């Protein structure tokens, strides 16, 4: 099976823009938290569900035999060999508080719909509140709007601005804090942007030099990982902890291994 990658990309871009516009409109109308999922930080709004329903419906209409994996509505296997991996609103806490760093993340992957085993073909991350659209296709480069993205190949740790995130599972927090404490002294500074997809796009765009976080889910990183790699950076889904949570590291080629050494475990 050969996939028509430009057609998949055009579809993902159109749906991400429509979904982003809906998220932004709902934000302007006022957002309330619909439910708390696992812990206080792990919230879902009506908009998360509505936006995922829209994306799922558009994909089903356009490509009924593809599979789907979304944060809010789960997995549905397909028969075409292509699966769409979707985070309808990445950065829901930012969204709920009116911080503009949230994004719709859509990836088309081939092979088993399992992070680490699939091949990402297309990745689109659209941040509607700042109207920035990041996209990449396998072999076709990474782009922010019309600008091709290329990471700085050599950045020394001492000059590196890094980003991180804290997963929802409280069992990771001690490790998260210890990791930040190890990284801070060797880096310029550390940011917590609050949306993993935008952390990854920030690496691709050179807005940060590296990113690390333990415990992301496939929909958090599926699109952003391809955007990093197509910008010439490295993305690693590294050793899982005892609860199966991988450590994610992304950085330019010169910094990546050094960051891995400090960030692990
Ligand atoms: C979360 C965000 C956050 C990251 C969490 C993710 P959500 O996704 O990307 O930055 O630290 O690990 O779960 O729940 O806002 O889609
Ligand atoms: Ca969530
Ligand atoms: Ca997410
Ligand atoms: Ca989400």
mmCIF file of C-alpha atoms and ligand atoms in Angstrom:
data_model
loop_
_atom_site.group_PDB
_atom_site.id
_atom_site.type_symbol
_atom_site.label_atom_id
_atom_site.label_comp_id
_atom_site.label_asym_id
_atom_site.label_seq_id
_atom_site.Cartn_x
_atom_site.Cartn_y
_atom_site.Cartn_z
ATOM 1 C CA UNK A 1 0.000 0.000 0.000
ATOM 2 C CA UNK A 2 1.393 3.416 -0.927
ATOM 3 C CA UNK A 3 -0.274 6.328 0.790
ATOM 4 C CA UNK A 4 -0.999 9.599 -0.968
ATOM 5 C CA UNK A 5 0.878 11.694 1.593
ATOM 6 C CA UNK A 6 0.068 15.137 0.100
ATOM 7 C CA UNK A 7 -3.638 14.237 0.181
ATOM 8 C CA UNK A 8 -3.385 13.079 3.804
ATOM 9 C CA UNK A 9 -1.577 16.289 4.693
ATOM 10 C CA UNK A 10 -4.142 18.510 2.974
ATOM 11 C CA UNK A 11 -6.925 16.703 4.803
ATOM 12 C CA UNK A 12 -5.168 16.985 8.172
ATOM 13 C CA UNK A 13 -4.489 20.692 7.667
ATOM 14 C CA UNK A 14 -8.093 21.435 6.678
ATOM 15 C CA UNK A 15 -9.516 19.480 9.616
ATOM 16 C CA UNK A 16 -7.016 20.973 12.100
ATOM 17 C CA UNK A 17 -7.987 24.468 10.998
ATOM 18 C CA UNK A 18 -11.702 23.757 11.281
ATOM 19 C CA UNK A 19 -11.280 22.025 14.643
ATOM 20 C CA UNK A 20 -9.042 24.828 15.918
ATOM 21 C CA UNK A 21 -11.596 27.441 14.909
ATOM 22 C CA UNK A 22 -14.268 25.537 16.823
ATOM 23 C CA UNK A 23 -12.064 25.278 19.921
ATOM 24 C CA UNK A 24 -11.306 28.976 19.769
ATOM 25 C CA UNK A 25 -14.962 29.890 19.304
ATOM 26 C CA UNK A 26 -15.991 27.757 22.287
ATOM 27 C CA UNK A 27 -13.199 29.387 24.313
ATOM 28 C CA UNK A 28 -14.559 32.842 23.476
ATOM 29 C CA UNK A 29 -18.059 31.743 24.502
ATOM 30 C CA UNK A 30 -16.692 30.680 27.902
ATOM 31 C CA UNK A 31 -15.343 27.337 29.033
ATOM 32 C CA UNK A 32 -16.292 25.300 32.026
ATOM 33 C CA UNK A 33 -14.650 22.112 33.232
ATOM 34 C CA UNK A 34 -16.936 19.185 32.390
ATOM 35 C CA UNK A 35 -15.127 16.605 34.498
ATOM 36 C CA UNK A 36 -11.946 15.887 36.379
ATOM 37 C CA UNK A 37 -10.502 12.627 35.092
ATOM 38 C CA UNK A 38 -7.716 11.306 37.345
ATOM 39 C CA UNK A 39 -6.340 14.234 39.394
ATOM 40 C CA UNK A 40 -7.123 17.981 39.712
ATOM 41 C CA UNK A 41 -4.901 18.860 36.731
ATOM 42 C CA UNK A 42 -6.448 16.179 34.516
ATOM 43 C CA UNK A 43 -9.562 17.960 33.310
ATOM 44 C CA UNK A 44 -11.805 17.685 30.289
ATOM 45 C CA UNK A 45 -14.132 20.374 28.917
ATOM 46 C CA UNK A 46 -17.144 19.965 26.663
ATOM 47 C CA UNK A 47 -14.995 21.509 23.936
ATOM 48 C CA UNK A 48 -12.409 18.686 24.134
ATOM 49 C CA UNK A 49 -15.179 16.187 23.351
ATOM 50 C CA UNK A 50 -16.934 18.311 20.763
ATOM 51 C CA UNK A 51 -13.697 19.043 18.891
ATOM 52 C CA UNK A 52 -12.711 15.360 18.882
ATOM 53 C CA UNK A 53 -16.182 14.402 17.597
ATOM 54 C CA UNK A 54 -15.796 16.905 14.754
ATOM 55 C CA UNK A 55 -12.357 15.571 13.782
ATOM 56 C CA UNK A 56 -13.535 11.970 13.954
ATOM 57 C CA UNK A 57 -16.596 12.709 11.823
ATOM 58 C CA UNK A 58 -14.598 14.567 9.162
ATOM 59 C CA UNK A 59 -12.061 11.733 8.960
ATOM 60 C CA UNK A 60 -14.787 9.094 8.787
ATOM 61 C CA UNK A 61 -16.485 10.978 5.940
ATOM 62 C CA UNK A 62 -13.257 11.444 3.974
ATOM 63 C CA UNK A 63 -11.538 8.102 4.711
ATOM 64 C CA UNK A 64 -13.971 5.563 6.139
ATOM 65 C CA UNK A 65 -11.534 2.653 6.171
ATOM 66 C CA UNK A 66 -8.807 4.357 8.250
ATOM 67 C CA UNK A 67 -8.348 3.657 11.942
ATOM 68 C CA UNK A 68 -8.656 6.268 14.680
ATOM 69 C CA UNK A 69 -7.046 6.806 18.083
ATOM 70 C CA UNK A 70 -8.168 9.859 20.053
ATOM 71 C CA UNK A 71 -7.665 10.994 23.626
ATOM 72 C CA UNK A 72 -11.332 11.481 24.417
ATOM 73 C CA UNK A 73 -13.096 8.756 22.442
ATOM 74 C CA UNK A 74 -10.524 5.989 22.222
ATOM 75 C CA UNK A 75 -9.542 3.639 19.427
ATOM 76 C CA UNK A 76 -11.357 2.267 16.418
ATOM 77 C CA UNK A 77 -9.403 -0.074 14.157
ATOM 78 C CA UNK A 78 -9.455 0.431 10.394
ATOM 79 C CA UNK A 79 -8.666 -1.720 7.389
ATOM 80 C CA UNK A 80 -6.554 0.653 5.235
ATOM 81 C CA UNK A 81 -3.329 0.387 7.274
ATOM 82 C CA UNK A 82 -3.543 4.074 8.196
ATOM 83 C CA UNK A 83 -4.526 5.327 11.641
ATOM 84 C CA UNK A 84 -5.223 8.904 12.681
ATOM 85 C CA UNK A 85 -3.832 9.765 16.105
ATOM 86 C CA UNK A 86 -5.615 12.799 17.501
ATOM 87 C CA UNK A 87 -5.426 15.109 20.489
ATOM 88 C CA UNK A 88 -8.387 17.465 20.009
ATOM 89 C CA UNK A 89 -7.115 20.030 22.509
ATOM 90 C CA UNK A 90 -3.585 19.536 23.775
ATOM 91 C CA UNK A 91 -3.057 21.861 26.712
ATOM 92 C CA UNK A 92 -6.558 21.668 28.177
ATOM 93 C CA UNK A 93 -5.515 23.348 31.440
ATOM 94 C CA UNK A 94 -4.152 26.314 29.453
ATOM 95 C CA UNK A 95 -7.367 26.299 27.424
ATOM 96 C CA UNK A 96 -9.568 26.314 30.516
ATOM 97 C CA UNK A 97 -7.622 29.223 32.028
ATOM 98 C CA UNK A 98 -7.417 31.295 28.831
ATOM 99 C CA UNK A 99 -3.694 30.785 28.271
ATOM 100 C CA UNK A 100 -3.290 30.739 24.482
ATOM 101 C CA UNK A 101 -0.841 27.807 24.351
ATOM 102 C CA UNK A 102 -3.169 25.021 23.323
ATOM 103 C CA UNK A 103 -3.359 23.139 20.035
ATOM 104 C CA UNK A 104 -5.152 20.591 17.908
ATOM 105 C CA UNK A 105 -2.768 17.728 17.094
ATOM 106 C CA UNK A 106 -3.458 15.339 14.204
ATOM 107 C CA UNK A 107 -1.118 12.654 12.854
ATOM 108 C CA UNK A 108 -1.574 10.002 10.181
ATOM 109 C CA UNK A 109 0.517 6.916 10.871
ATOM 110 C CA UNK A 110 1.022 3.639 9.053
ATOM 111 C CA UNK A 111 1.740 0.263 10.586
ATOM 112 C CA UNK A 112 0.514 -0.879 13.993
ATOM 113 C CA UNK A 113 -1.237 1.955 15.863
ATOM 114 C CA UNK A 114 1.304 1.664 18.679
ATOM 115 C CA UNK A 115 3.722 4.485 19.505
ATOM 116 C CA UNK A 116 7.277 3.364 18.807
ATOM 117 C CA UNK A 117 6.097 0.824 16.226
ATOM 118 C CA UNK A 118 4.235 3.003 13.748
ATOM 119 C CA UNK A 119 5.667 5.161 10.960
ATOM 120 C CA UNK A 120 4.287 8.689 11.070
ATOM 121 C CA UNK A 121 3.430 9.970 7.598
ATOM 122 C CA UNK A 122 1.893 13.341 8.412
ATOM 123 C CA UNK A 123 1.847 15.546 11.509
ATOM 124 C CA UNK A 124 -0.140 18.746 11.933
ATOM 125 C CA UNK A 125 -0.284 20.886 15.078
ATOM 126 C CA UNK A 126 -2.491 23.970 14.939
ATOM 127 C CA UNK A 127 -2.597 26.535 17.755
ATOM 128 C CA UNK A 128 -5.712 28.574 16.975
ATOM 129 C CA UNK A 129 -5.325 31.270 19.642
ATOM 130 C CA UNK A 130 -2.005 32.331 18.091
ATOM 131 C CA UNK A 131 -2.929 31.139 14.589
ATOM 132 C CA UNK A 132 0.222 29.069 14.109
ATOM 133 C CA UNK A 133 0.151 25.928 12.015
ATOM 134 C CA UNK A 134 3.044 23.479 12.190
ATOM 135 C CA UNK A 135 3.135 20.564 9.772
ATOM 136 C CA UNK A 136 5.443 17.875 8.491
ATOM 137 C CA UNK A 137 5.322 14.995 6.043
ATOM 138 C CA UNK A 138 7.734 12.072 6.070
ATOM 139 C CA UNK A 139 10.627 13.103 3.840
ATOM 140 C CA UNK A 140 8.983 16.437 3.023
ATOM 141 C CA UNK A 141 10.349 18.624 5.815
ATOM 142 C CA UNK A 142 8.701 20.536 8.648
ATOM 143 C CA UNK A 143 7.031 23.884 8.267
ATOM 144 C CA UNK A 144 5.588 26.712 10.337
ATOM 145 C CA UNK A 145 3.252 28.397 7.884
ATOM 146 C CA UNK A 146 5.470 28.972 4.829
ATOM 147 C CA UNK A 147 8.755 28.826 6.753
ATOM 148 C CA UNK A 148 10.763 25.631 6.596
ATOM 149 C CA UNK A 149 11.997 24.621 10.025
ATOM 150 C CA UNK A 150 15.549 23.509 10.734
ATOM 151 C CA UNK A 151 16.913 22.909 14.213
ATOM 152 C CA UNK A 152 20.309 24.210 15.233
ATOM 153 C CA UNK A 153 22.597 21.152 14.937
ATOM 154 C CA UNK A 154 25.013 22.085 17.752
ATOM 155 C CA UNK A 155 23.835 23.706 20.969
ATOM 156 C CA UNK A 156 25.880 23.297 24.119
ATOM 157 C CA UNK A 157 23.919 22.297 27.222
ATOM 158 C CA UNK A 158 25.093 25.461 28.998
ATOM 159 C CA UNK A 159 23.411 27.588 26.364
ATOM 160 C CA UNK A 160 20.283 25.478 26.058
ATOM 161 C CA UNK A 161 16.781 26.665 26.841
ATOM 162 C CA UNK A 162 14.790 23.543 27.682
ATOM 163 C CA UNK A 163 11.121 22.749 28.147
ATOM 164 C CA UNK A 164 9.479 20.092 30.254
ATOM 165 C CA UNK A 165 6.080 18.977 31.468
ATOM 166 C CA UNK A 166 4.624 17.186 34.461
ATOM 167 C CA UNK A 167 2.376 14.226 33.748
ATOM 168 C CA UNK A 168 -0.938 13.811 35.545
ATOM 169 C CA UNK A 169 0.090 10.700 37.425
ATOM 170 C CA UNK A 170 1.242 11.865 40.891
ATOM 171 C CA UNK A 171 3.551 8.835 41.015
ATOM 172 C CA UNK A 172 5.788 10.559 38.445
ATOM 173 C CA UNK A 173 6.090 13.886 40.246
ATOM 174 C CA UNK A 174 9.052 13.128 42.509
ATOM 175 C CA UNK A 175 10.970 11.890 39.455
ATOM 176 C CA UNK A 176 9.859 14.938 37.434
ATOM 177 C CA UNK A 177 11.136 17.350 40.079
ATOM 178 C CA UNK A 178 14.413 15.448 40.495
ATOM 179 C CA UNK A 179 14.902 15.546 36.698
ATOM 180 C CA UNK A 180 14.380 19.306 36.597
ATOM 181 C CA UNK A 181 16.817 19.699 39.491
ATOM 182 C CA UNK A 182 19.453 17.713 37.551
ATOM 183 C CA UNK A 183 18.861 19.608 34.319
ATOM 184 C CA UNK A 184 18.653 23.189 35.667
ATOM 185 C CA UNK A 185 22.332 23.567 36.574
ATOM 186 C CA UNK A 186 23.534 22.512 33.120
ATOM 187 C CA UNK A 187 21.031 24.526 31.064
ATOM 188 C CA UNK A 188 20.270 28.184 30.500
ATOM 189 C CA UNK A 189 16.729 27.828 31.861
ATOM 190 C CA UNK A 190 13.683 25.556 31.847
ATOM 191 C CA UNK A 191 10.124 26.289 30.650
ATOM 192 C CA UNK A 192 6.789 24.519 31.307
ATOM 193 C CA UNK A 193 4.668 25.541 28.330
ATOM 194 C CA UNK A 194 1.725 23.263 29.159
ATOM 195 C CA UNK A 195 1.079 21.560 25.812
ATOM 196 C CA UNK A 196 3.347 18.709 24.744
ATOM 197 C CA UNK A 197 2.588 19.146 21.036
ATOM 198 C CA UNK A 198 3.723 22.772 21.256
ATOM 199 C CA UNK A 199 6.789 21.820 23.292
ATOM 200 C CA UNK A 200 7.803 19.550 20.410
ATOM 201 C CA UNK A 201 6.987 22.180 17.767
ATOM 202 C CA UNK A 202 9.018 24.661 19.810
ATOM 203 C CA UNK A 203 12.037 22.365 19.512
ATOM 204 C CA UNK A 204 11.477 22.165 15.748
ATOM 205 C CA UNK A 205 11.180 25.962 15.492
ATOM 206 C CA UNK A 206 14.231 26.682 17.686
ATOM 207 C CA UNK A 207 12.126 28.383 20.347
ATOM 208 C CA UNK A 208 13.552 25.936 22.830
ATOM 209 C CA UNK A 209 16.603 23.735 22.311
ATOM 210 C CA UNK A 210 15.287 20.595 23.941
ATOM 211 C CA UNK A 211 12.286 19.044 25.691
ATOM 212 C CA UNK A 212 11.814 16.173 28.114
ATOM 213 C CA UNK A 213 8.809 14.694 29.890
ATOM 214 C CA UNK A 214 7.900 11.292 31.312
ATOM 215 C CA UNK A 215 4.514 9.768 30.707
ATOM 216 C CA UNK A 216 3.136 11.288 27.505
ATOM 217 C CA UNK A 217 0.429 9.447 25.609
ATOM 218 C CA UNK A 218 0.581 8.658 21.863
ATOM 219 C CA UNK A 219 -1.775 11.514 20.923
ATOM 220 C CA UNK A 220 0.440 14.019 22.778
ATOM 221 C CA UNK A 221 3.499 13.338 20.634
ATOM 222 C CA UNK A 222 2.430 11.601 17.386
ATOM 223 C CA UNK A 223 2.366 14.753 15.244
ATOM 224 C CA UNK A 224 5.020 16.750 17.109
ATOM 225 C CA UNK A 225 7.597 13.940 16.910
ATOM 226 C CA UNK A 226 7.471 13.924 13.110
ATOM 227 C CA UNK A 227 7.705 17.730 13.068
ATOM 228 C CA UNK A 228 10.873 17.545 15.222
ATOM 229 C CA UNK A 229 12.440 14.825 13.066
ATOM 230 C CA UNK A 230 11.615 16.524 9.791
ATOM 231 C CA UNK A 231 13.213 19.711 11.141
ATOM 232 C CA UNK A 232 16.431 17.690 11.590
ATOM 233 C CA UNK A 233 16.017 17.073 15.304
ATOM 234 C CA UNK A 234 15.890 13.828 17.238
ATOM 235 C CA UNK A 235 12.898 12.415 19.099
ATOM 236 C CA UNK A 236 13.271 9.537 21.539
ATOM 237 C CA UNK A 237 10.651 7.400 23.224
ATOM 238 C CA UNK A 238 13.023 6.109 25.892
ATOM 239 C CA UNK A 239 12.951 3.426 28.514
ATOM 240 C CA UNK A 240 9.640 2.979 30.256
ATOM 241 C CA UNK A 241 9.437 3.113 34.040
ATOM 242 C CA UNK A 242 7.878 0.337 36.121
ATOM 243 C CA UNK A 243 4.394 1.611 35.201
ATOM 244 C CA UNK A 244 5.028 1.622 31.457
ATOM 245 C CA UNK A 245 5.517 5.377 31.108
ATOM 246 C CA UNK A 246 8.205 6.269 28.564
ATOM 247 C CA UNK A 247 10.576 9.199 28.913
ATOM 248 C CA UNK A 248 10.279 11.503 25.916
ATOM 249 C CA UNK A 249 13.302 13.536 24.877
ATOM 250 C CA UNK A 250 13.524 15.809 21.830
ATOM 251 C CA UNK A 251 16.428 18.043 20.821
ATOM 252 C CA UNK A 252 18.820 18.914 18.035
ATOM 253 C CA UNK A 253 21.346 16.207 17.123
ATOM 254 C CA UNK A 254 24.217 17.777 19.090
ATOM 255 C CA UNK A 255 22.296 18.114 22.342
ATOM 256 C CA UNK A 256 20.097 15.011 22.253
ATOM 257 C CA UNK A 257 22.457 12.383 23.736
ATOM 258 C CA UNK A 258 23.726 14.752 26.416
ATOM 259 C CA UNK A 259 20.184 15.610 27.428
ATOM 260 C CA UNK A 260 19.219 11.924 27.542
ATOM 261 C CA UNK A 261 22.080 11.178 29.942
ATOM 262 C CA UNK A 262 20.979 13.903 32.371
ATOM 263 C CA UNK A 263 17.222 13.384 31.970
ATOM 264 C CA UNK A 264 17.191 9.607 32.558
ATOM 265 C CA UNK A 265 15.625 7.960 34.511
HETATM 266 C C1 LIG B 1 -1.208 17.327 28.499
HETATM 267 C C2 LIG B 1 -0.326 18.458 28.063
HETATM 268 C C3 LIG B 1 0.712 18.763 29.116
HETATM 269 C C4 LIG B 1 1.539 17.562 29.459
HETATM 270 C C5 LIG B 1 0.653 16.411 29.858
HETATM 271 C C6 LIG B 1 -0.375 16.117 28.763
HETATM 272 P P1 LIG B 1 -3.768 17.439 27.607
HETATM 273 O O1 LIG B 1 -2.171 17.017 27.501
HETATM 274 O O2 LIG B 1 0.309 18.151 26.840
HETATM 275 O O3 LIG B 1 1.615 19.765 28.681
HETATM 276 O O4 LIG B 1 2.414 17.897 30.504
HETATM 277 O O5 LIG B 1 1.482 15.288 30.043
HETATM 278 O O6 LIG B 1 -1.195 15.055 29.149
HETATM 279 O O7 LIG B 1 -4.371 16.575 28.657
HETATM 280 O O8 LIG B 1 -3.823 18.882 27.900
HETATM 281 O O9 LIG B 1 -4.237 17.057 26.241
HETATM 282 CA CA1 LIG B 2 -6.354 15.558 28.635
HETATM 283 CA CA1 LIG B 3 -2.377 16.084 25.298
HETATM 284 CA CA1 LIG B 4 -6.107 16.694 25.102
#
